[in-house]
Amino acid sequence: MSRVHGLQAIMAGDYPDPSIVRVGLDYYMTHSSFHYTPGLLVWHSRNMLDWKPIGHAIKEHVGGSIMAPDLIYHEGCYYIYFPAGRTNWVVTADNPAGPWSQPVDLKVGYIDPGHMVDEEGNRYLFLSEGYRIRLSEDGLSTAGELEQIYEGWRYPKEWLTEGFYLESPKLNFKDGYYYMTSAQGGTAGPATSHMIISARAKSLDGPWENSPYNPIVRTKNRSETWWSKGHGTLVDTPEGDWFVVYHAYEKDYYTLGRQTLIEAIQWTADGWFIAVDPEGESAVETNLVATAELSDSAMTLSESGRLGLQWHFFGGERLRDYQIEDNQLVLKAAAKESAEPLLCIPVHHAYTAEVTLTVEGEAEGTLGLYYKTGFHCGIGFNGKEPFAFRNRYKSEHTALSQGSVTLRIVNDHHEVSLYYRHSIGLWTKLDHGFEMSGFHHNVLGDFLSLRIALDATGEGKVTFSDFVYRAGVSMTLQSVTQRG
């Protein structure tokens, strides 16, 4: 039985465009993974509050940014439909933990696919801007032409949004009606931009009637905790309770990306659904919700000899540039022009990350914070001296004997400080620091988030071990010495 009540955050950090499905007593969910590879991380829960990652559906980069997937279960098989590279794809699996099939190109445009089957067993893929296309019986190809069957809901012109943007159609069937849950208003931009709307029809052919209760979910004012609430998927429990799962930015923390929320809904006497807690009065703080375990002393899942599920590269060029040796990550150095570091998702307003590294050859190892190419900064070590860096520019070189060094980054509510220590000595703080509140989509584009990054550049290799992530920035004065 679910313990969800009202509005709650269920996944901290950058987990946007959630798609959730219930199969019996089990819930599965996945999110947009953009250029991060491996991608489409699948999560499992029994109560929609306690989530554990179980596997990636995409192991290689597909040549485009993966956005707004739809995870569904149909006749004993799991499917994930997703757009990337100006087309839509599908992967399948008998078990949501994998293995998943190689992606199949459906050769159809638009974004944000939503799968639905009519009462005759015909399968359709609904897409952005109110379009749909019929699928083959196996769901692995199209069997018709694109047709526009819905125009969305006209919200008041005085509302401040990012644009009209009719997207993310997700469909359910209940009591003789097909319900299409969509997003409008744009996924970022002003705090009041995004929204969830509903329409229903007796047939998938329409006509589609907009809900008199639209918008079902929307941020009404920037004073609220959650901004740009939208992109919803409906899910029920075995007991018959209903919820909508969606994403939102946390006020003043765009850098964390769009986080996953859940909100209870109820059905009205006239057959529509509304939010139980439209004002969000029962919202739960993000520091109470579950997320992937980030600290990783062995940098790997011991039973697989591969990187843990919390790790991913930006892009797909370096997926074969690492190996696990003696429970340590050995990363081959890439050309300095390359920018595809190894990443994980921070989940707190203030946090500390540390890693121990050893450098071989003419390589440099770094611990940084990364948004995208050209927006990367942190602390590094070249085998002889630590240094601060912003993209390719390095500063504040500090002499240090050869060997291993532990690097530390502290992000204290967007203000970042850098530390290092040799062996088990005192921490030394660099003078160089950063302010990173602007590292987010509204400033830099691409719908990404600020992530913790490990990288190796130059010629040679870097060995990483004992990665530690923890909430907070507390540090005794006795443990830190200033450089100089």
Tab-separated table of C-alpha atoms in Angstrom:
chain	number	residue	atom	x	y	z
A	1	MET	CA	0.000	0.000	0.000
A	2	SER	CA	1.351	3.429	-0.933
A	3	ARG	CA	2.226	5.915	1.831
A	4	VAL	CA	1.881	8.865	-0.544
A	5	HIS	CA	-0.297	11.714	0.693
A	6	GLY	CA	-0.923	15.070	-0.986
A	7	LEU	CA	2.103	16.477	-2.831
A	8	GLN	CA	5.489	14.876	-2.185
A	9	ALA	CA	8.944	14.949	-3.731
A	10	ILE	CA	9.956	11.362	-4.458
A	11	MET	CA	13.245	11.773	-6.322
A	12	ALA	CA	15.736	14.539	-5.595
A	13	GLY	CA	18.184	15.728	-8.232
A	14	ASP	CA	17.826	15.900	-11.996
A	15	TYR	CA	15.189	13.288	-12.887
A	16	PRO	CA	12.936	15.036	-15.418
A	17	ASP	CA	10.023	13.871	-17.575
A	18	PRO	CA	9.100	10.891	-15.376
A	19	SER	CA	7.249	7.982	-16.955
A	20	ILE	CA	5.783	5.494	-14.484
A	21	VAL	CA	3.969	2.182	-14.913
A	22	ARG	CA	2.473	-0.258	-12.424
A	23	VAL	CA	2.632	-4.000	-13.089
A	24	GLY	CA	0.833	-5.862	-10.332
A	25	LEU	CA	2.367	-4.729	-7.056
A	26	ASP	CA	5.479	-3.278	-8.695
A	27	TYR	CA	6.091	0.241	-9.993
A	28	TYR	CA	8.755	1.105	-12.560
A	29	MET	CA	9.895	4.538	-13.657
A	30	THR	CA	12.369	6.113	-16.060
A	31	HIS	CA	13.302	9.672	-17.070
A	32	SER	CA	14.937	11.737	-19.788
A	33	SER	CA	18.647	11.017	-20.039
A	34	PHE	CA	19.628	13.498	-22.795
A	35	HIS	CA	23.264	12.902	-23.843
A	36	TYR	CA	24.191	11.096	-20.613
A	37	THR	CA	25.262	7.512	-21.351
A	38	PRO	CA	24.395	4.837	-20.269
A	39	GLY	CA	20.892	6.254	-20.432
A	40	LEU	CA	17.262	5.618	-19.492
A	41	LEU	CA	17.925	4.460	-15.947
A	42	VAL	CA	15.005	2.301	-14.762
A	43	TRP	CA	13.848	2.473	-11.127
A	44	HIS	CA	11.718	0.067	-9.078
A	45	SER	CA	9.429	0.609	-6.093
A	46	ARG	CA	6.678	-1.162	-4.183
A	47	ASN	CA	5.135	1.996	-2.681
A	48	MET	CA	6.123	4.902	-4.998
A	49	LEU	CA	8.240	6.461	-2.227
A	50	ASP	CA	11.210	4.110	-1.840
A	51	TRP	CA	12.937	3.802	-5.215
A	52	LYS	CA	15.993	1.773	-6.241
A	53	PRO	CA	17.766	1.883	-9.626
A	54	ILE	CA	17.805	-1.512	-11.347
A	55	GLY	CA	19.407	-0.996	-14.751
A	56	HIS	CA	19.896	1.124	-17.857
A	57	ALA	CA	17.863	0.552	-21.005
A	58	ILE	CA	20.387	2.334	-23.241
A	59	LYS	CA	24.032	1.256	-23.147
A	60	GLU	CA	25.360	3.184	-26.158
A	61	HIS	CA	24.797	6.754	-27.309
A	62	VAL	CA	22.023	6.867	-29.940
A	63	GLY	CA	23.284	9.999	-31.668
A	64	GLY	CA	20.891	12.454	-30.099
A	65	SER	CA	19.486	13.775	-26.848
A	66	ILE	CA	17.000	11.350	-25.245
A	67	MET	CA	13.983	13.261	-23.955
A	68	ALA	CA	10.601	12.422	-22.416
A	69	PRO	CA	10.349	8.603	-22.700
A	70	ASP	CA	7.241	6.493	-22.200
A	71	LEU	CA	7.721	3.271	-20.217
A	72	ILE	CA	4.823	0.862	-20.747
A	73	TYR	CA	3.903	-2.792	-20.231
A	74	HIS	CA	1.954	-4.617	-22.928
A	75	GLU	CA	1.124	-8.326	-23.159
A	76	GLY	CA	4.072	-9.525	-21.078
A	77	CYS	CA	6.679	-7.175	-22.528
A	78	TYR	CA	8.147	-3.856	-21.394
A	79	TYR	CA	8.633	-1.080	-23.940
A	80	ILE	CA	10.285	2.316	-23.714
A	81	TYR	CA	9.437	4.757	-26.510
A	82	PHE	CA	11.681	7.819	-26.682
A	83	PRO	CA	12.731	10.617	-29.062
A	84	ALA	CA	16.351	11.338	-29.988
A	85	GLY	CA	18.036	12.773	-33.050
A	86	ARG	CA	14.836	14.042	-34.749
A	87	THR	CA	13.187	10.629	-34.720
A	88	ASN	CA	11.542	8.268	-32.218
A	89	TRP	CA	12.877	4.924	-31.020
A	90	VAL	CA	11.729	1.904	-29.054
A	91	VAL	CA	13.517	-0.664	-26.899
A	92	THR	CA	11.983	-3.786	-25.336
A	93	ALA	CA	12.696	-6.175	-22.465
A	94	ASP	CA	11.101	-9.134	-20.707
A	95	ASN	CA	12.429	-7.782	-17.412
A	96	PRO	CA	12.640	-4.022	-16.674
A	97	ALA	CA	16.074	-4.579	-15.101
A	98	GLY	CA	17.238	-5.727	-18.545
A	99	PRO	CA	18.715	-6.787	-20.769
A	100	TRP	CA	17.005	-4.393	-23.164
A	101	SER	CA	16.990	-4.741	-26.940
A	102	GLN	CA	18.929	-2.566	-29.329
A	103	PRO	CA	16.991	0.616	-30.180
A	104	VAL	CA	14.663	0.396	-33.176
A	105	ASP	CA	14.153	3.562	-35.234
A	106	LEU	CA	10.440	4.197	-35.787
A	107	LYS	CA	11.275	6.858	-38.399
A	108	VAL	CA	8.710	9.336	-37.131
A	109	GLY	CA	9.261	12.864	-35.882
A	110	TYR	CA	7.889	15.039	-33.063
A	111	ILE	CA	8.718	14.341	-29.417
A	112	ASP	CA	7.324	13.055	-26.106
A	113	PRO	CA	5.720	9.778	-27.256
A	114	GLY	CA	2.800	8.269	-25.367
A	115	HIS	CA	1.611	4.712	-26.116
A	116	MET	CA	-2.018	3.606	-26.027
A	117	VAL	CA	-4.061	0.592	-27.143
A	118	ASP	CA	-7.733	0.929	-28.120
A	119	GLU	CA	-10.479	-1.546	-27.228
A	120	GLU	CA	-9.922	-3.410	-30.504
A	121	GLY	CA	-6.247	-3.937	-29.708
A	122	ASN	CA	-4.876	-1.351	-32.147
A	123	ARG	CA	-1.714	0.321	-30.912
A	124	TYR	CA	-0.969	4.033	-31.295
A	125	LEU	CA	1.814	6.422	-30.466
A	126	PHE	CA	0.685	9.905	-29.470
A	127	LEU	CA	3.198	12.726	-29.931
A	128	SER	CA	3.725	16.432	-29.306
A	129	GLU	CA	1.537	19.094	-30.916
A	130	GLY	CA	-1.480	16.789	-30.789
A	131	TYR	CA	-0.249	14.232	-33.334
A	132	ARG	CA	-0.558	10.453	-33.314
A	133	ILE	CA	0.450	7.554	-35.537
A	134	ARG	CA	-0.696	3.949	-35.611
A	135	LEU	CA	1.832	1.253	-34.703
A	136	SER	CA	2.263	-2.277	-35.953
A	137	GLU	CA	0.933	-5.147	-33.841
A	138	ASP	CA	4.358	-5.729	-32.270
A	139	GLY	CA	4.834	-2.017	-31.583
A	140	LEU	CA	8.192	-1.944	-33.357
A	141	SER	CA	7.231	0.000	-36.476
A	142	THR	CA	4.609	2.430	-37.678
A	143	ALA	CA	1.576	1.269	-39.651
A	144	GLY	CA	-0.024	4.510	-40.711
A	145	GLU	CA	0.441	8.209	-41.237
A	146	LEU	CA	0.797	11.060	-38.791
A	147	GLU	CA	-2.481	12.819	-38.033
A	148	GLN	CA	-3.319	15.712	-35.738
A	149	ILE	CA	-6.203	14.817	-33.451
A	150	TYR	CA	-5.942	17.356	-30.590
A	151	GLU	CA	-5.203	21.079	-30.314
A	152	GLY	CA	-4.676	21.428	-26.570
A	153	TRP	CA	-6.289	23.737	-24.017
A	154	ARG	CA	-6.185	27.511	-24.450
A	155	TYR	CA	-4.966	28.945	-21.145
A	156	PRO	CA	-5.475	32.659	-20.373
A	157	LYS	CA	-3.226	34.925	-22.433
A	158	GLU	CA	-2.188	36.922	-19.377
A	159	TRP	CA	-0.454	33.898	-17.835
A	160	LEU	CA	3.350	34.099	-17.955
A	161	THR	CA	4.698	31.014	-19.743
A	162	GLU	CA	7.638	29.965	-21.898
A	163	GLY	CA	5.343	29.259	-24.852
A	164	PHE	CA	2.246	27.209	-25.722
A	165	TYR	CA	4.181	23.943	-26.342
A	166	LEU	CA	1.610	21.132	-26.339
A	167	GLU	CA	3.695	18.113	-25.286
A	168	SER	CA	3.965	14.830	-23.354
A	169	PRO	CA	0.649	13.101	-24.122
A	170	LYS	CA	0.239	10.187	-21.689
A	171	LEU	CA	-2.917	8.102	-21.915
A	172	ASN	CA	-5.105	6.017	-19.605
A	173	PHE	CA	-8.457	4.266	-20.000
A	174	LYS	CA	-11.031	4.399	-17.217
A	175	ASP	CA	-14.802	3.885	-17.065
A	176	GLY	CA	-15.361	4.101	-20.806
A	177	TYR	CA	-13.140	7.135	-21.432
A	178	TYR	CA	-9.629	7.589	-22.770
A	179	TYR	CA	-7.867	10.281	-20.739
A	180	MET	CA	-4.973	12.171	-22.307
A	181	THR	CA	-2.730	13.958	-19.793
A	182	SER	CA	-0.564	16.593	-21.493
A	183	ALA	CA	1.858	19.412	-20.700
A	184	GLN	CA	1.671	22.997	-21.896
A	185	GLY	CA	3.444	26.254	-21.166
A	186	GLY	CA	7.053	25.158	-21.643
A	187	THR	CA	9.205	23.082	-19.323
A	188	ALA	CA	11.388	25.951	-18.036
A	189	GLY	CA	11.373	29.725	-18.380
A	190	PRO	CA	9.232	31.608	-15.831
A	191	ALA	CA	8.292	29.879	-12.582
A	192	THR	CA	4.634	29.843	-13.711
A	193	SER	CA	5.330	28.358	-17.145
A	194	HIS	CA	4.604	24.632	-17.061
A	195	MET	CA	1.241	22.987	-16.375
A	196	ILE	CA	-0.603	19.669	-16.582
A	197	ILE	CA	-3.885	19.538	-18.480
A	198	SER	CA	-6.419	16.800	-19.166
A	199	ALA	CA	-8.745	15.882	-22.021
A	200	ARG	CA	-10.952	12.833	-22.607
A	201	ALA	CA	-12.735	11.052	-25.419
A	202	LYS	CA	-14.859	7.957	-25.947
A	203	SER	CA	-12.609	6.966	-28.855
A	204	LEU	CA	-8.932	7.514	-29.579
A	205	ASP	CA	-10.141	9.177	-32.767
A	206	GLY	CA	-11.777	11.874	-30.645
A	207	PRO	CA	-13.368	14.303	-30.382
A	208	TRP	CA	-11.313	15.308	-27.336
A	209	GLU	CA	-13.057	17.317	-24.640
A	210	ASN	CA	-10.909	19.475	-22.365
A	211	SER	CA	-11.363	19.146	-18.636
A	212	PRO	CA	-13.324	21.945	-16.954
A	213	TYR	CA	-10.767	21.678	-14.138
A	214	ASN	CA	-7.722	22.564	-16.277
A	215	PRO	CA	-4.988	23.113	-15.414
A	216	ILE	CA	-4.831	20.142	-13.072
A	217	VAL	CA	-1.381	21.164	-11.760
A	218	ARG	CA	0.421	24.491	-12.193
A	219	THR	CA	2.768	26.782	-10.282
A	220	LYS	CA	0.647	29.875	-9.717
A	221	ASN	CA	3.250	32.157	-8.177
A	222	ARG	CA	7.042	32.268	-7.891
A	223	SER	CA	6.695	32.369	-4.097
A	224	GLU	CA	5.881	28.630	-4.191
A	225	THR	CA	8.476	25.947	-3.383
A	226	TRP	CA	8.161	24.177	-6.756
A	227	TRP	CA	8.487	26.009	-10.063
A	228	SER	CA	7.376	24.974	-13.570
A	229	LYS	CA	5.358	21.982	-12.391
A	230	GLY	CA	4.336	19.821	-15.342
A	231	HIS	CA	4.782	16.760	-17.556
A	232	GLY	CA	2.467	14.369	-15.708
A	233	THR	CA	1.732	10.646	-15.926
A	234	LEU	CA	-1.224	9.064	-14.119
A	235	VAL	CA	-0.777	5.881	-12.088
A	236	ASP	CA	-3.087	3.907	-9.820
A	237	THR	CA	-2.533	1.556	-6.900
A	238	PRO	CA	-3.934	-1.949	-6.478
A	239	GLU	CA	-6.276	-0.430	-3.867
A	240	GLY	CA	-7.739	1.989	-6.426
A	241	ASP	CA	-6.039	5.221	-5.368
A	242	TRP	CA	-4.760	7.502	-8.144
A	243	PHE	CA	-1.752	9.799	-8.423
A	244	VAL	CA	-0.027	12.015	-10.959
A	245	VAL	CA	3.784	11.877	-11.187
A	246	TYR	CA	5.520	14.915	-12.693
A	247	HIS	CA	8.608	17.109	-12.498
A	248	ALA	CA	9.411	20.594	-11.222
A	249	TYR	CA	12.328	22.872	-10.428
A	250	GLU	CA	12.909	23.721	-6.792
A	251	LYS	CA	12.758	27.445	-6.082
A	252	ASP	CA	16.247	29.014	-6.267
A	253	TYR	CA	17.833	25.655	-7.197
A	254	TYR	CA	17.532	25.403	-10.969
A	255	THR	CA	21.076	23.923	-10.907
A	256	LEU	CA	19.698	20.673	-9.442
A	257	GLY	CA	17.515	20.193	-12.511
A	258	ARG	CA	13.910	19.027	-12.606
A	259	GLN	CA	13.043	16.788	-9.688
A	260	THR	CA	10.335	14.110	-9.548
A	261	LEU	CA	7.179	14.774	-7.553
A	262	ILE	CA	3.977	12.847	-6.922
A	263	GLU	CA	0.564	14.260	-6.105
A	264	ALA	CA	-2.657	12.558	-5.115
A	265	ILE	CA	-5.670	13.044	-7.385
A	266	GLN	CA	-9.330	12.251	-6.965
A	267	TRP	CA	-12.090	11.564	-9.460
A	268	THR	CA	-15.085	13.852	-9.566
A	269	ALA	CA	-18.728	12.851	-9.870
A	270	ASP	CA	-18.704	13.979	-13.519
A	271	GLY	CA	-15.753	11.727	-14.397
A	272	TRP	CA	-12.794	14.104	-14.340
A	273	PHE	CA	-9.809	14.175	-12.002
A	274	ILE	CA	-8.477	16.991	-9.836
A	275	ALA	CA	-5.486	17.481	-7.538
A	276	VAL	CA	-6.245	16.640	-3.906
A	277	ASP	CA	-3.837	19.308	-2.631
A	278	PRO	CA	-3.775	22.030	-5.325
A	279	GLU	CA	-1.938	24.512	-3.110
A	280	GLY	CA	0.842	22.042	-2.239
A	281	GLU	CA	0.400	22.520	1.497
A	282	SER	CA	1.663	19.014	2.320
A	283	ALA	CA	4.838	19.236	0.218
A	284	VAL	CA	7.752	17.228	1.651
A	285	GLU	CA	11.293	18.631	1.624
A	286	THR	CA	13.702	17.036	-0.849
A	287	ASN	CA	16.154	16.007	1.867
A	288	LEU	CA	13.618	13.416	3.006
A	289	VAL	CA	13.308	11.567	-0.295
A	290	ALA	CA	15.192	8.616	-1.690
A	291	THR	CA	17.796	8.820	-4.433
A	292	ALA	CA	20.667	6.785	-5.845
A	293	GLU	CA	23.539	6.021	-3.473
A	294	LEU	CA	26.437	8.198	-4.637
A	295	SER	CA	29.379	7.385	-2.367
A	296	ASP	CA	31.288	4.567	-3.975
A	297	SER	CA	34.466	3.317	-2.305
A	298	ALA	CA	35.067	0.784	-5.062
A	299	MET	CA	33.727	2.946	-7.934
A	300	THR	CA	31.887	-0.154	-9.164
A	301	LEU	CA	29.239	-2.745	-8.537
A	302	SER	CA	31.358	-5.588	-7.225
A	303	GLU	CA	29.277	-8.360	-8.739
A	304	SER	CA	29.502	-6.921	-12.248
A	305	GLY	CA	32.926	-5.313	-12.449
A	306	ARG	CA	31.245	-2.340	-14.080
A	307	LEU	CA	30.537	1.184	-12.956
A	308	GLY	CA	27.693	1.644	-10.507
A	309	LEU	CA	24.308	2.728	-11.829
A	310	GLN	CA	24.812	6.243	-10.481
A	311	TRP	CA	27.612	6.902	-13.005
A	312	HIS	CA	27.305	8.021	-16.637
A	313	PHE	CA	29.398	9.807	-19.238
A	314	PHE	CA	28.406	12.967	-21.051
A	315	GLY	CA	28.151	11.447	-24.519
A	316	GLY	CA	29.242	8.051	-25.741
A	317	GLU	CA	32.814	8.394	-26.944
A	318	ARG	CA	34.473	7.244	-23.709
A	319	LEU	CA	32.350	4.256	-22.711
A	320	ARG	CA	35.309	1.961	-23.404
A	321	ASP	CA	37.966	4.222	-21.894
A	322	TYR	CA	37.721	2.806	-18.398
A	323	GLN	CA	38.357	-0.440	-16.565
A	324	ILE	CA	38.067	-1.662	-13.001
A	325	GLU	CA	41.349	-2.792	-11.415
A	326	ASP	CA	41.557	-3.816	-7.742
A	327	ASN	CA	38.242	-2.080	-7.061
A	328	GLN	CA	39.522	1.178	-8.496
A	329	LEU	CA	38.437	3.056	-11.594
A	330	VAL	CA	41.188	3.482	-14.186
A	331	LEU	CA	40.213	6.091	-16.759
A	332	LYS	CA	42.221	6.547	-19.939
A	333	ALA	CA	43.149	10.172	-20.524
A	334	ALA	CA	41.414	11.850	-23.451
A	335	ALA	CA	42.591	14.704	-25.624
A	336	LYS	CA	42.196	18.017	-23.837
A	337	GLU	CA	39.747	19.165	-26.514
A	338	SER	CA	37.427	16.350	-25.470
A	339	ALA	CA	34.781	17.081	-22.861
A	340	GLU	CA	32.959	13.890	-21.923
A	341	PRO	CA	33.617	13.463	-18.204
A	342	LEU	CA	32.186	10.792	-15.929
A	343	LEU	CA	29.255	12.206	-13.983
A	344	CYS	CA	26.842	11.627	-11.120
A	345	ILE	CA	23.849	13.643	-9.908
A	346	PRO	CA	24.051	15.698	-6.693
A	347	VAL	CA	20.811	15.985	-4.744
A	348	HIS	CA	21.310	18.555	-1.965
A	349	HIS	CA	21.436	22.348	-1.658
A	350	ALA	CA	24.847	22.006	-0.007
A	351	TYR	CA	27.138	19.014	-0.443
A	352	THR	CA	30.716	17.787	-0.360
A	353	ALA	CA	32.379	15.465	-2.870
A	354	GLU	CA	35.817	13.855	-2.504
A	355	VAL	CA	37.893	11.421	-4.525
A	356	THR	CA	41.432	10.033	-4.287
A	357	LEU	CA	43.421	9.836	-7.512
A	358	THR	CA	46.799	8.803	-8.868
A	359	VAL	CA	48.130	10.088	-12.191
A	360	GLU	CA	50.304	8.199	-14.693
A	361	GLY	CA	52.102	9.660	-17.700
A	362	GLU	CA	51.330	13.182	-18.864
A	363	ALA	CA	47.739	13.012	-17.680
A	364	GLU	CA	45.689	15.272	-15.441
A	365	GLY	CA	42.897	14.083	-13.178
A	366	THR	CA	40.087	16.381	-12.089
A	367	LEU	CA	37.132	16.581	-9.730
A	368	GLY	CA	34.717	19.221	-10.947
A	369	LEU	CA	31.216	20.458	-11.488
A	370	TYR	CA	30.012	20.164	-15.072
A	371	TYR	CA	27.009	21.505	-16.950
A	372	LYS	CA	28.142	21.083	-20.562
A	373	THR	CA	31.143	21.797	-22.756
A	374	GLY	CA	32.478	25.243	-21.891
A	375	PHE	CA	30.898	25.269	-18.434
A	376	HIS	CA	33.115	23.078	-16.267
A	377	CYS	CA	35.208	24.031	-13.255
A	378	GLY	CA	36.867	22.445	-10.230
A	379	ILE	CA	40.193	21.158	-8.897
A	380	GLY	CA	42.764	18.947	-10.611
A	381	PHE	CA	46.100	17.172	-10.139
A	382	ASN	CA	48.791	16.533	-12.773
A	383	GLY	CA	50.975	14.163	-10.732
A	384	LYS	CA	53.056	16.984	-9.280
A	385	GLU	CA	50.755	19.827	-8.267
A	386	PRO	CA	47.082	20.512	-7.624
A	387	PHE	CA	45.418	23.382	-9.481
A	388	ALA	CA	42.084	25.123	-9.897
A	389	PHE	CA	40.508	25.105	-13.352
A	390	ARG	CA	37.695	26.667	-15.325
A	391	ASN	CA	37.295	24.867	-18.645
A	392	ARG	CA	40.821	24.810	-20.147
A	393	TYR	CA	42.152	27.671	-18.050
A	394	LYS	CA	44.204	26.557	-15.016
A	395	SER	CA	45.321	28.696	-12.101
A	396	GLU	CA	46.769	28.557	-8.584
A	397	HIS	CA	49.274	25.752	-9.088
A	398	THR	CA	50.514	24.360	-5.770
A	399	ALA	CA	53.726	22.309	-5.455
A	400	LEU	CA	53.196	18.801	-4.065
A	401	SER	CA	55.295	15.653	-4.065
A	402	GLN	CA	54.356	12.871	-6.426
A	403	GLY	CA	51.877	10.171	-5.412
A	404	SER	CA	48.189	10.078	-4.725
A	405	VAL	CA	46.134	13.071	-3.680
A	406	THR	CA	42.593	13.450	-2.417
A	407	LEU	CA	40.569	16.268	-3.945
A	408	ARG	CA	37.492	17.852	-2.429
A	409	ILE	CA	34.770	20.147	-3.758
A	410	VAL	CA	32.314	21.862	-1.425
A	411	ASN	CA	29.187	23.380	-2.973
A	412	ASP	CA	27.566	25.547	-0.303
A	413	HIS	CA	24.290	26.809	-1.816
A	414	HIS	CA	25.951	27.595	-5.202
A	415	GLU	CA	29.237	28.883	-3.714
A	416	VAL	CA	32.030	26.410	-4.449
A	417	SER	CA	35.356	25.985	-2.638
A	418	LEU	CA	38.260	23.667	-3.459
A	419	TYR	CA	40.520	21.549	-1.210
A	420	TYR	CA	43.224	18.895	-1.465
A	421	ARG	CA	45.345	16.792	0.841
A	422	HIS	CA	48.295	14.480	0.379
A	423	SER	CA	48.114	11.066	2.069
A	424	ILE	CA	46.355	11.612	5.410
A	425	GLY	CA	47.587	15.129	6.051
A	426	LEU	CA	45.578	18.269	6.678
A	427	TRP	CA	43.250	19.628	4.038
A	428	THR	CA	44.587	22.653	2.155
A	429	LYS	CA	42.105	25.161	0.765
A	430	LEU	CA	42.769	26.949	-2.514
A	431	ASP	CA	42.013	30.657	-2.805
A	432	HIS	CA	40.107	30.085	-6.022
A	433	GLY	CA	36.336	29.579	-5.728
A	434	PHE	CA	33.240	29.754	-7.920
A	435	GLU	CA	29.624	30.960	-7.812
A	436	MET	CA	27.469	28.672	-9.925
A	437	SER	CA	23.819	29.618	-9.441
A	438	GLY	CA	23.540	30.439	-13.162
A	439	PHE	CA	24.565	26.982	-14.403
A	440	HIS	CA	21.115	25.875	-15.557
A	441	HIS	CA	18.826	25.685	-18.569
A	442	ASN	CA	17.319	29.173	-18.385
A	443	VAL	CA	20.829	30.604	-18.816
A	444	LEU	CA	22.739	27.920	-20.744
A	445	GLY	CA	20.034	25.860	-22.508
A	446	ASP	CA	19.889	22.120	-23.267
A	447	PHE	CA	17.673	21.138	-20.260
A	448	LEU	CA	20.668	19.776	-18.304
A	449	SER	CA	21.799	20.065	-14.678
A	450	LEU	CA	25.005	20.767	-12.775
A	451	ARG	CA	26.682	17.409	-12.056
A	452	ILE	CA	29.749	16.144	-10.206
A	453	ALA	CA	32.431	15.223	-12.741
A	454	LEU	CA	35.552	13.040	-12.788
A	455	ASP	CA	37.851	13.394	-15.765
A	456	ALA	CA	41.249	12.407	-17.144
A	457	THR	CA	42.860	14.443	-19.922
A	458	GLY	CA	46.232	14.544	-21.659
A	459	GLU	CA	48.341	11.412	-22.251
A	460	GLY	CA	48.297	8.496	-19.825
A	461	LYS	CA	45.685	7.427	-17.311
A	462	VAL	CA	44.217	8.362	-13.941
A	463	THR	CA	43.176	5.967	-11.182
A	464	PHE	CA	40.224	7.067	-9.021
A	465	SER	CA	39.152	5.486	-5.725
A	466	ASP	CA	37.133	6.160	-2.577
A	467	PHE	CA	34.618	8.579	-4.040
A	468	VAL	CA	32.598	10.159	-1.221
A	469	TYR	CA	29.446	12.255	-1.475
A	470	ARG	CA	27.697	13.656	1.575
A	471	ALA	CA	25.136	16.306	2.365
A	472	GLY	CA	26.369	19.466	4.022
A	473	VAL	CA	29.653	21.335	4.217
A	474	SER	CA	30.643	21.116	7.902
A	475	MET	CA	34.385	21.028	8.427
A	476	THR	CA	36.389	21.711	11.576
A	477	LEU	CA	38.947	24.476	11.433
A	478	GLN	CA	41.571	22.050	12.697
A	479	SER	CA	41.192	19.954	9.533
A	480	VAL	CA	41.939	22.777	7.117
A	481	THR	CA	44.979	24.871	6.463
A	482	GLN	CA	45.149	27.826	4.111
A	483	ARG	CA	47.668	27.661	1.291
A	484	GLY	CA	50.717	29.791	1.698
